[in-house]
Tab-separated table of C-alpha atoms in Angstrom:
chain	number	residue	atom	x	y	z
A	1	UNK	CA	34.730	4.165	40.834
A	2	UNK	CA	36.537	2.358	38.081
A	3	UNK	CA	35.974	-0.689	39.349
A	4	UNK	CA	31.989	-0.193	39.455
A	5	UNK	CA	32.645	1.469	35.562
A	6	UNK	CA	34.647	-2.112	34.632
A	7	UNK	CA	31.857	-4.232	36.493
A	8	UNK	CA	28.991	-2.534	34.712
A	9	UNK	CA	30.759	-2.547	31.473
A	10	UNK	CA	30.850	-6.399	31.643
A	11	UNK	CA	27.366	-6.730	33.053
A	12	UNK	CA	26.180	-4.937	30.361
A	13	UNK	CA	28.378	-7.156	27.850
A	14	UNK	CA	26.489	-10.559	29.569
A	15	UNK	CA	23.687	-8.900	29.336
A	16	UNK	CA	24.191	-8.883	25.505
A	17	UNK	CA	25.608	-11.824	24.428
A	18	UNK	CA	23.096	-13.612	27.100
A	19	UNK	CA	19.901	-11.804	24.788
A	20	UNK	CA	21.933	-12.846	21.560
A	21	UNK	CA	21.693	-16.522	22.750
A	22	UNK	CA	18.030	-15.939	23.269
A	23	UNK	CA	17.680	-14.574	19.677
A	24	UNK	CA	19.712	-17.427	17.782
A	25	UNK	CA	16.895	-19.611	20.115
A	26	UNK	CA	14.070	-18.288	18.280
A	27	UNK	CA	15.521	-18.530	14.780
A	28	UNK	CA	14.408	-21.531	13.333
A	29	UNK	CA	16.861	-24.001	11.980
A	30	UNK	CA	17.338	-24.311	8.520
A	31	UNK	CA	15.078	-27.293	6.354
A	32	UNK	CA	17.725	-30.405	5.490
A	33	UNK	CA	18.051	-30.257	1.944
A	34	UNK	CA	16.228	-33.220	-0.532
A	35	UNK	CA	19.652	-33.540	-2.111
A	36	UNK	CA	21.874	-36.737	-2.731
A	37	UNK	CA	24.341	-37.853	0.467
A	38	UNK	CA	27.708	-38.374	-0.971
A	39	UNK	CA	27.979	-41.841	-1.889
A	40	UNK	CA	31.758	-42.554	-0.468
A	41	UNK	CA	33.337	-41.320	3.036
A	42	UNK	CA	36.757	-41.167	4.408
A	43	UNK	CA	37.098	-41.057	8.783
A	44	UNK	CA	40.610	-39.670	8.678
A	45	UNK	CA	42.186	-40.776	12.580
A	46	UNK	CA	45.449	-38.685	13.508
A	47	UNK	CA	46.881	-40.397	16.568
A	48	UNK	CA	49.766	-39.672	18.370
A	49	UNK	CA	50.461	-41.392	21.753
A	50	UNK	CA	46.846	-42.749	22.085
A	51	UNK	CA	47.577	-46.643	22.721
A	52	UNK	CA	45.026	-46.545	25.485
A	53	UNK	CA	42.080	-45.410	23.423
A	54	UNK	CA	42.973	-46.229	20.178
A	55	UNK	CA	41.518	-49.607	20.104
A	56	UNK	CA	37.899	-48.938	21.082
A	57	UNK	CA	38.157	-45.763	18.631
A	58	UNK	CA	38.908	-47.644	15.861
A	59	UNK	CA	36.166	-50.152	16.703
A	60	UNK	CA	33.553	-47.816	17.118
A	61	UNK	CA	34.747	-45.801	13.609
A	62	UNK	CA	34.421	-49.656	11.813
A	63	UNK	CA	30.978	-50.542	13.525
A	64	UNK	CA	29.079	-46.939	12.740
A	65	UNK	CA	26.454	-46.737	10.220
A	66	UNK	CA	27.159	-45.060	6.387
A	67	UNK	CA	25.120	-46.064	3.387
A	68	UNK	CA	28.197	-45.797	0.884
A	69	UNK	CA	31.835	-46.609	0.355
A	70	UNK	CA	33.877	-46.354	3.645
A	71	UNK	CA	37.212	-46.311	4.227
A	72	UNK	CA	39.655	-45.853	7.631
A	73	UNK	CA	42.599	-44.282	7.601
A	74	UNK	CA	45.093	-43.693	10.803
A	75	UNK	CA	47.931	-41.426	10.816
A	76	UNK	CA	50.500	-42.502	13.845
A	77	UNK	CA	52.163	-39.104	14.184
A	78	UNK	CA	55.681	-40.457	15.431
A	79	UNK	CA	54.222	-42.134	18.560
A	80	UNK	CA	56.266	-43.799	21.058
A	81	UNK	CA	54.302	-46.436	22.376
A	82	UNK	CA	51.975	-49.094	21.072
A	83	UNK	CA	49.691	-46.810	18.671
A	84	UNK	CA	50.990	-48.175	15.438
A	85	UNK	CA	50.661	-51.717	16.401
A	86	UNK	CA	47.085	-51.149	17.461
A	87	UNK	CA	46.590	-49.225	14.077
A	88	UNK	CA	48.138	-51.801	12.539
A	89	UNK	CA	46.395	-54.918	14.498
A	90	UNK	CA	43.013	-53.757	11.878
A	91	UNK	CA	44.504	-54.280	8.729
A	92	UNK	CA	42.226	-57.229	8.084
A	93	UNK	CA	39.240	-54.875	8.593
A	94	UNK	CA	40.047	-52.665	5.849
A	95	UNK	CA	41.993	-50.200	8.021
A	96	UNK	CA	45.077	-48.462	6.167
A	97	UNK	CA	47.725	-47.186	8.813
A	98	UNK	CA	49.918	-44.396	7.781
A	99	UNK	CA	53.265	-44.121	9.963
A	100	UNK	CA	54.966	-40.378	9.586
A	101	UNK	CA	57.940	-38.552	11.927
A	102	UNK	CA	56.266	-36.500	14.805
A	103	UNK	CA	55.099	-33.233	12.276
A	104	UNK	CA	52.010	-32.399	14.582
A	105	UNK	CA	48.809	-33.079	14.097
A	106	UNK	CA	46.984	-30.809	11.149
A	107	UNK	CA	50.330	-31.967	9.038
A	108	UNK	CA	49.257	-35.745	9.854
A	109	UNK	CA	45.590	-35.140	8.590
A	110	UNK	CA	46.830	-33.568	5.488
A	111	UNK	CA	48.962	-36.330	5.084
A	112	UNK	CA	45.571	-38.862	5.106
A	113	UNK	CA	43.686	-36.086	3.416
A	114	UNK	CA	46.184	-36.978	-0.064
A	115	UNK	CA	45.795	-40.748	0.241
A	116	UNK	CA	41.837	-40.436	0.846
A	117	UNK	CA	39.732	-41.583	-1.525
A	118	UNK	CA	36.308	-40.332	-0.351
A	119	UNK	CA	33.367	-37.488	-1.497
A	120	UNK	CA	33.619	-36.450	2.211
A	121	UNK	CA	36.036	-36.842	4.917
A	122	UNK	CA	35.130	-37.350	8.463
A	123	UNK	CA	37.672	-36.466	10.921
A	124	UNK	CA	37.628	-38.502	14.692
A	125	UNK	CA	40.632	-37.909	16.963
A	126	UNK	CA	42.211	-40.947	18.401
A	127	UNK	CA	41.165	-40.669	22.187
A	128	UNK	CA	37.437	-40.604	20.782
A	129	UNK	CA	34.161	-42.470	20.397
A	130	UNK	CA	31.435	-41.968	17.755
A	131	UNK	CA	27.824	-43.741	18.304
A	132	UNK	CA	26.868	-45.181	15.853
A	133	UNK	CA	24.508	-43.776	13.679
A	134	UNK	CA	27.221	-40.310	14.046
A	135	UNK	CA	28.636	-40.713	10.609
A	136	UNK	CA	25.272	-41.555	8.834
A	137	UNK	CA	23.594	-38.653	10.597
A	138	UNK	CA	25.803	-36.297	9.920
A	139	UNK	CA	26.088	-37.511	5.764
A	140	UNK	CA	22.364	-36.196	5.751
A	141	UNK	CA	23.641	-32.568	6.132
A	142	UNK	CA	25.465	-32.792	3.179
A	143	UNK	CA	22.096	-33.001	1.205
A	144	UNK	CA	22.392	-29.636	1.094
A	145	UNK	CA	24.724	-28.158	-1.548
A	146	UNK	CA	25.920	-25.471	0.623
A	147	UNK	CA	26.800	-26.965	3.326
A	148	UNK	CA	30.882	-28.450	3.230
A	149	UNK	CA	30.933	-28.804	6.852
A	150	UNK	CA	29.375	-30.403	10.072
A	151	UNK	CA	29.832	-31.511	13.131
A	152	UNK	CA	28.160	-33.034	16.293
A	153	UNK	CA	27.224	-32.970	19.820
A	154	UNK	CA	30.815	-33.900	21.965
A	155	UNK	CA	30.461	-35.280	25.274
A	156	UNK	CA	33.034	-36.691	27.930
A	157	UNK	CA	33.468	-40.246	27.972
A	158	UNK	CA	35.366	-40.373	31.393
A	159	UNK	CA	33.151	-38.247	33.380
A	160	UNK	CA	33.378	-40.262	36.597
A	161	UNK	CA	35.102	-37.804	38.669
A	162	UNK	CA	34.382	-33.862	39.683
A	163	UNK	CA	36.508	-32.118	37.407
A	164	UNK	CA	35.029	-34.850	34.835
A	165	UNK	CA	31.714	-34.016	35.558
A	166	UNK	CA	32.554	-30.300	35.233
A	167	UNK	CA	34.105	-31.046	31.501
A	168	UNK	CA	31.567	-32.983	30.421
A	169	UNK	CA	29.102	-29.875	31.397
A	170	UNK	CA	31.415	-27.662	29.709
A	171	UNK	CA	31.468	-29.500	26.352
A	172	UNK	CA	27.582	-29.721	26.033
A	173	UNK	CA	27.423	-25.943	26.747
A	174	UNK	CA	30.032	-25.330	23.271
A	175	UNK	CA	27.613	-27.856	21.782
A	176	UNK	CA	24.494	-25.937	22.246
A	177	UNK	CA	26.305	-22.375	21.287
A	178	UNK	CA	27.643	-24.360	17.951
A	179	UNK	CA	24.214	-25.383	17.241
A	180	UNK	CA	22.566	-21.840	17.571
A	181	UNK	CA	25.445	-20.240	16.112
A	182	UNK	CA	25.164	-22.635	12.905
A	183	UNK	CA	21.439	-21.162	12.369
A	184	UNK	CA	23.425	-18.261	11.180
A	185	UNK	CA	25.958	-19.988	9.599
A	186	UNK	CA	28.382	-18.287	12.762
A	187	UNK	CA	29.839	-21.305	14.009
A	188	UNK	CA	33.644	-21.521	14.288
A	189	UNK	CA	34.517	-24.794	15.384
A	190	UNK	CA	34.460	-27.905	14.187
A	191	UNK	CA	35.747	-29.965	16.825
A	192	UNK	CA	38.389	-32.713	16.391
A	193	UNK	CA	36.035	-35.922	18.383
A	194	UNK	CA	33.586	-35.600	15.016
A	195	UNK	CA	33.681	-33.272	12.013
A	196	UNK	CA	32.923	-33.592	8.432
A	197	UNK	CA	33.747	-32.002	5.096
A	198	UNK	CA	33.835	-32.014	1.667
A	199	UNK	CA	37.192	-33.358	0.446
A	200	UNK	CA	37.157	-30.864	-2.688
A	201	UNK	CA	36.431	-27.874	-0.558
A	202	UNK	CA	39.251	-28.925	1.794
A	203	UNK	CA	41.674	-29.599	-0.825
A	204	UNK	CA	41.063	-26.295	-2.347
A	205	UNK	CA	41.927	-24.100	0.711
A	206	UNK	CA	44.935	-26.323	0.643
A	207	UNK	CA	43.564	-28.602	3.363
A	208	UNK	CA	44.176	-27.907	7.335
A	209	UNK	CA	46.823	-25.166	8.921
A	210	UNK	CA	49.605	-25.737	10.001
A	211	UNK	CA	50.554	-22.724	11.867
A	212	UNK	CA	49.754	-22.984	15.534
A	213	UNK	CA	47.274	-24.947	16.960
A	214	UNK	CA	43.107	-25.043	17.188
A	215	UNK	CA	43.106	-26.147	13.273
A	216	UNK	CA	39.497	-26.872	14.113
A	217	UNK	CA	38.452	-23.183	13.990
A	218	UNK	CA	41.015	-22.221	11.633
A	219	UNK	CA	39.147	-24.891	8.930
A	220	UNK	CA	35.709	-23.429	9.746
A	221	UNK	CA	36.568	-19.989	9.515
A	222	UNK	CA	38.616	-19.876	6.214
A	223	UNK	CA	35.660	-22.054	5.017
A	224	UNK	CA	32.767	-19.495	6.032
A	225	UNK	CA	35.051	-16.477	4.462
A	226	UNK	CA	35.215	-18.475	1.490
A	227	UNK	CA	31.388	-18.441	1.197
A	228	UNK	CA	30.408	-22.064	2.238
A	229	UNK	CA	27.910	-23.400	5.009
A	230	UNK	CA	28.846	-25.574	8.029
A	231	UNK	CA	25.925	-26.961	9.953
A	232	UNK	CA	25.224	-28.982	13.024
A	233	UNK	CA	23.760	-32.217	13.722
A	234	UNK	CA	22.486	-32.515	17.349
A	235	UNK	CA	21.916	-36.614	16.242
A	236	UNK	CA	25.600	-37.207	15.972
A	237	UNK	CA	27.842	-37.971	19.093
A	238	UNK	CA	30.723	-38.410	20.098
A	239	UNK	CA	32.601	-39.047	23.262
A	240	UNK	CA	35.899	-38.066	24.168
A	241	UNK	CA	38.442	-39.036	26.854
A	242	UNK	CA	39.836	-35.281	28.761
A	243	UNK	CA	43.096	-35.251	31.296
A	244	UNK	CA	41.465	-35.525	34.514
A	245	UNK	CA	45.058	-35.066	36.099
A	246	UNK	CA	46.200	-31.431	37.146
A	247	UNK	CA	49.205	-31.791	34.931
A	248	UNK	CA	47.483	-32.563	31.905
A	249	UNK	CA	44.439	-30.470	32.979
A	250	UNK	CA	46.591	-27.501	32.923
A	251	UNK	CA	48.813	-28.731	29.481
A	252	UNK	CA	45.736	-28.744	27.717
A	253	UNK	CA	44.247	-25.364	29.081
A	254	UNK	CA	47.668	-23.889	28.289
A	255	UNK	CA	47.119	-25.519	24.913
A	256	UNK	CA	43.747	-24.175	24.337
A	257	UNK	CA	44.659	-20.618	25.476
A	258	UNK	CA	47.830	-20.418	22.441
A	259	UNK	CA	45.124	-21.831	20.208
A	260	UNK	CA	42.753	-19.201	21.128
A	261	UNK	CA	45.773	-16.247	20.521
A	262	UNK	CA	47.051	-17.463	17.213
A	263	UNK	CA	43.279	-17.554	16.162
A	264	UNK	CA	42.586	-14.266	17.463
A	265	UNK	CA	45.515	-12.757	15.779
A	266	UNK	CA	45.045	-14.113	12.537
A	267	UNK	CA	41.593	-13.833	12.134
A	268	UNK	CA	40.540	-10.986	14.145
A	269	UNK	CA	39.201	-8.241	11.943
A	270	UNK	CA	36.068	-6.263	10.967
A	271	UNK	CA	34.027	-6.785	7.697
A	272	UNK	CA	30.431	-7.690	6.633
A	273	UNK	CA	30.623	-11.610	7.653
A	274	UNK	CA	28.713	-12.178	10.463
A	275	UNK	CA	31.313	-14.107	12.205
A	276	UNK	CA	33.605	-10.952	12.079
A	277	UNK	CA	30.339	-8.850	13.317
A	278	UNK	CA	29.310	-11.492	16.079
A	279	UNK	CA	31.268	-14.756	16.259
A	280	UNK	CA	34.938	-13.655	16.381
A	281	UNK	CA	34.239	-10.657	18.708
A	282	UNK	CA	32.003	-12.786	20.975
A	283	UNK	CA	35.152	-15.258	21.006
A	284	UNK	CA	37.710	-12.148	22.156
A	285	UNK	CA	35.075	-11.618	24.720
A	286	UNK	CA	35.098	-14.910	26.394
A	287	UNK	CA	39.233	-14.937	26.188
A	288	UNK	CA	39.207	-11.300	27.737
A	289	UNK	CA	36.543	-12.253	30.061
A	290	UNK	CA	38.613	-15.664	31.034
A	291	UNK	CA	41.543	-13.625	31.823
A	292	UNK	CA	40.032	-11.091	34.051
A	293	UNK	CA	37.449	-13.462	35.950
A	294	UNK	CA	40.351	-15.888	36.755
A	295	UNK	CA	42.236	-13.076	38.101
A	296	UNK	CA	39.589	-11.441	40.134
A	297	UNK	CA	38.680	-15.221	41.499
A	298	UNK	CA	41.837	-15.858	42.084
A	299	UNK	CA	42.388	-12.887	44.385
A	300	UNK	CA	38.947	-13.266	45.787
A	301	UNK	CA	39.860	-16.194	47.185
A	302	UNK	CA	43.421	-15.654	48.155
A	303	UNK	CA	42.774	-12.690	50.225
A	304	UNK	CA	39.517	-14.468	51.573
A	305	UNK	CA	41.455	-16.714	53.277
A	306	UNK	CA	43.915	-14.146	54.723
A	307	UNK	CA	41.419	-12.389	56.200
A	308	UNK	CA	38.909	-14.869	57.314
A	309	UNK	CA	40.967	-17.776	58.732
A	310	UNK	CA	44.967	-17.478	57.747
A	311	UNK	CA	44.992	-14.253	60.126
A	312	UNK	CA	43.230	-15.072	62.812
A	313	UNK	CA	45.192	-18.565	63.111
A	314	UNK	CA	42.899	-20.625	61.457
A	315	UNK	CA	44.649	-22.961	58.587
A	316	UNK	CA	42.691	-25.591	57.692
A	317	UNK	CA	39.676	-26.876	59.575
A	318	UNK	CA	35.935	-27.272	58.512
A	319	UNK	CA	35.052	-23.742	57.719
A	320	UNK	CA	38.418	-23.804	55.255
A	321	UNK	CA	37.047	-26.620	53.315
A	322	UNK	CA	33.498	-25.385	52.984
A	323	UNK	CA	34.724	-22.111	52.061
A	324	UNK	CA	37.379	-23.765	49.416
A	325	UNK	CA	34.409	-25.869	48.644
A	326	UNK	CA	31.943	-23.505	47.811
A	327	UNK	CA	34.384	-21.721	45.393
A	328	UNK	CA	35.721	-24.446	43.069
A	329	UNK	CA	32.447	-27.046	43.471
A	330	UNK	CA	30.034	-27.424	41.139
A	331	UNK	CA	27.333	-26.761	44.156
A	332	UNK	CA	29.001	-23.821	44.728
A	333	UNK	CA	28.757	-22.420	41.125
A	334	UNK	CA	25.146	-23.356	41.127
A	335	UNK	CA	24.513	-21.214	44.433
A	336	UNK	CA	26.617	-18.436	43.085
A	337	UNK	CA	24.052	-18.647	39.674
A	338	UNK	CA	21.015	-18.728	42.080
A	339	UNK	CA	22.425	-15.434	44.560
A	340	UNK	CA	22.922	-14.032	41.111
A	341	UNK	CA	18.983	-14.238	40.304
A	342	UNK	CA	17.978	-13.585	44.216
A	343	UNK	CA	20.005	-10.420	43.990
A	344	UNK	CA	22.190	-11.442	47.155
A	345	UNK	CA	25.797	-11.984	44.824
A	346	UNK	CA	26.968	-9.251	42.929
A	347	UNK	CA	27.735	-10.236	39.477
């Protein structure tokens, strides 16, 4: 019985946020302002360890479009291979290198953020791509006064393999919830591979946090409560390079989950800002829902196996792998989706 209460509890949840996606859908997206673009730009580059991407980041940062004064600026964060060199290998091109102890990587932006010189500051992480019209597409949402921050659509660069594949899906699916939740000026992330601000605004709230990690949501946040816009511009790209081993895989993910707590904790609350109404809770929701749905899967499948093939003597053959198959495989997401809709899965 409590199990069917939980299960329709969280149905009913899906059911909600699902129609709330459908709403932001049919809210149209705000006009882009007839205003000025800032005239000069700083791409801010914290790097720490990133000697095998740093090279074609810098290059794509140096060939990208931006009608105005631009300047590049890479912060080695104590790294302990080649990064500086590479960093330091542009110099002719205009590109100032900033070497600093290991301090983390919000202290090594606000570090660039005092020695930039630029209206706006773009920030590209070091294992990153932009296209290149990003930066002058995303300039144009700064026409509009309100607006102090943007960012873009972020895809994965090395998407070769399964669990790259499956990234690369799950990055466009945060892009299209950033871009509906910017309609309502809800959107609380502003991820590292391409973001924008105003320099002013960011040097007012006293530029990036440095307690605990996702300083991407912590920025956006503290910049909604303080009554400013960010948007989204579905024009700009950028492509990023994920672990694709199960070492880092899991590093990051245990990353990402201590982000997601320290955010949670200090910026959970009620009050009459929509992301505190919608954005924040939604956000506990899918952390919560994360938790329990890896859980449940994970004892799914653990006892499936016992019963179906460890106890009757049956360790690994063909019906193992299609059944492992069909639970960690895309194709076997996508038939779990479609039982979903044909009423044959519970959900």
């Amino acid at each position: 019985m409590n199990t069917q209460i939980i299960g329709g509890f969280f149905t009913i949840l899906f059911f909600l946020v699902v129609l709330s996606y459908y709403i932001l859908i049919l809210i149209p997206r705000r006009k882009t302002d007839t205003g000025i673009i800032p005239g000069s730009l700083s791409i801010i580059i914290p790097a720490h360890n990133e000697g095998p991407f740093l090279q074609e980041c810098i290059t794509s940062v140096l060939g990208a479009d931006f009608t105005g004064t631009k300047e590049v600026l890479v912060v080695d964060d104590g790294s302990s291979d080649n990064t500086y060199t590479i960093a330091h290998s542009f110099k002719k091109q205009g590109v100032r290198t900033i070497r600093t102890r290991h301090s983390g990587k919000s202290a090594s932006m606000n570090l660039a953020l005092a020695h930039a010189r630029g209206e706006l500051i773009a920030i590209i992480d070091g294992d990153s791509i932009i296209h290149q019209d990003a930066l002058s597409e995303m300039a144009k949402a700064f026409r509009n006064p309100v607006v102090v921050g943007a960012c873009g659509v972020v895809k994965v660069k090395n998407r070769k393999t399964p669990l790259g594949v499956w990234l690369h899906l799950e990055l466009l699916y945060n892009s299209l919830i950033r871009s509906l939740s910017a309609k309502v000026n809800a959107n609380i992330t502003t991820p590292g591979p391409l973001s924008m601000y105003r320099k002013k605004e960011l040097d007012a709230l006293g530029g990036f946090s440095t307690e605990g990690f996702s300083e991407d949501q912590d920025i956006a946040i503290r910049l909604i409560r303080a009554g400013h816009h960010i948007d989204f511009v579905d024009t700009a790209v950028a492509e990023t390079n994920m672990p694709l081993t199960p070492k880092e895989f899991l590093r990051q993910r245990t990353r990402y989950a201590r982000g997601a707590v320290n955010i949670l904790r200090r910026h959970l609350k009620l009050s009459k800002n929509l992301i505190d109404i919608y954005t924040m809770p939604l956000f506990f929701f899918s952390y919560l829902q994360s938790i329990i749905m890896s859980s449940i899967t994970l004892c799914q499948v653990t006892s499936g196996y016992y019963i179906y093939f460890f106890a009757k003597g049956m360790y690994l053959n063909r019906y193992v792998i299609k059944f492992f198959f069909d639970w960690f495989s895309i194709l076997g997401f996508v038939q779990w989706v479609v039982g979903i809709f044909r009423g044959t899965v519970p959900l």
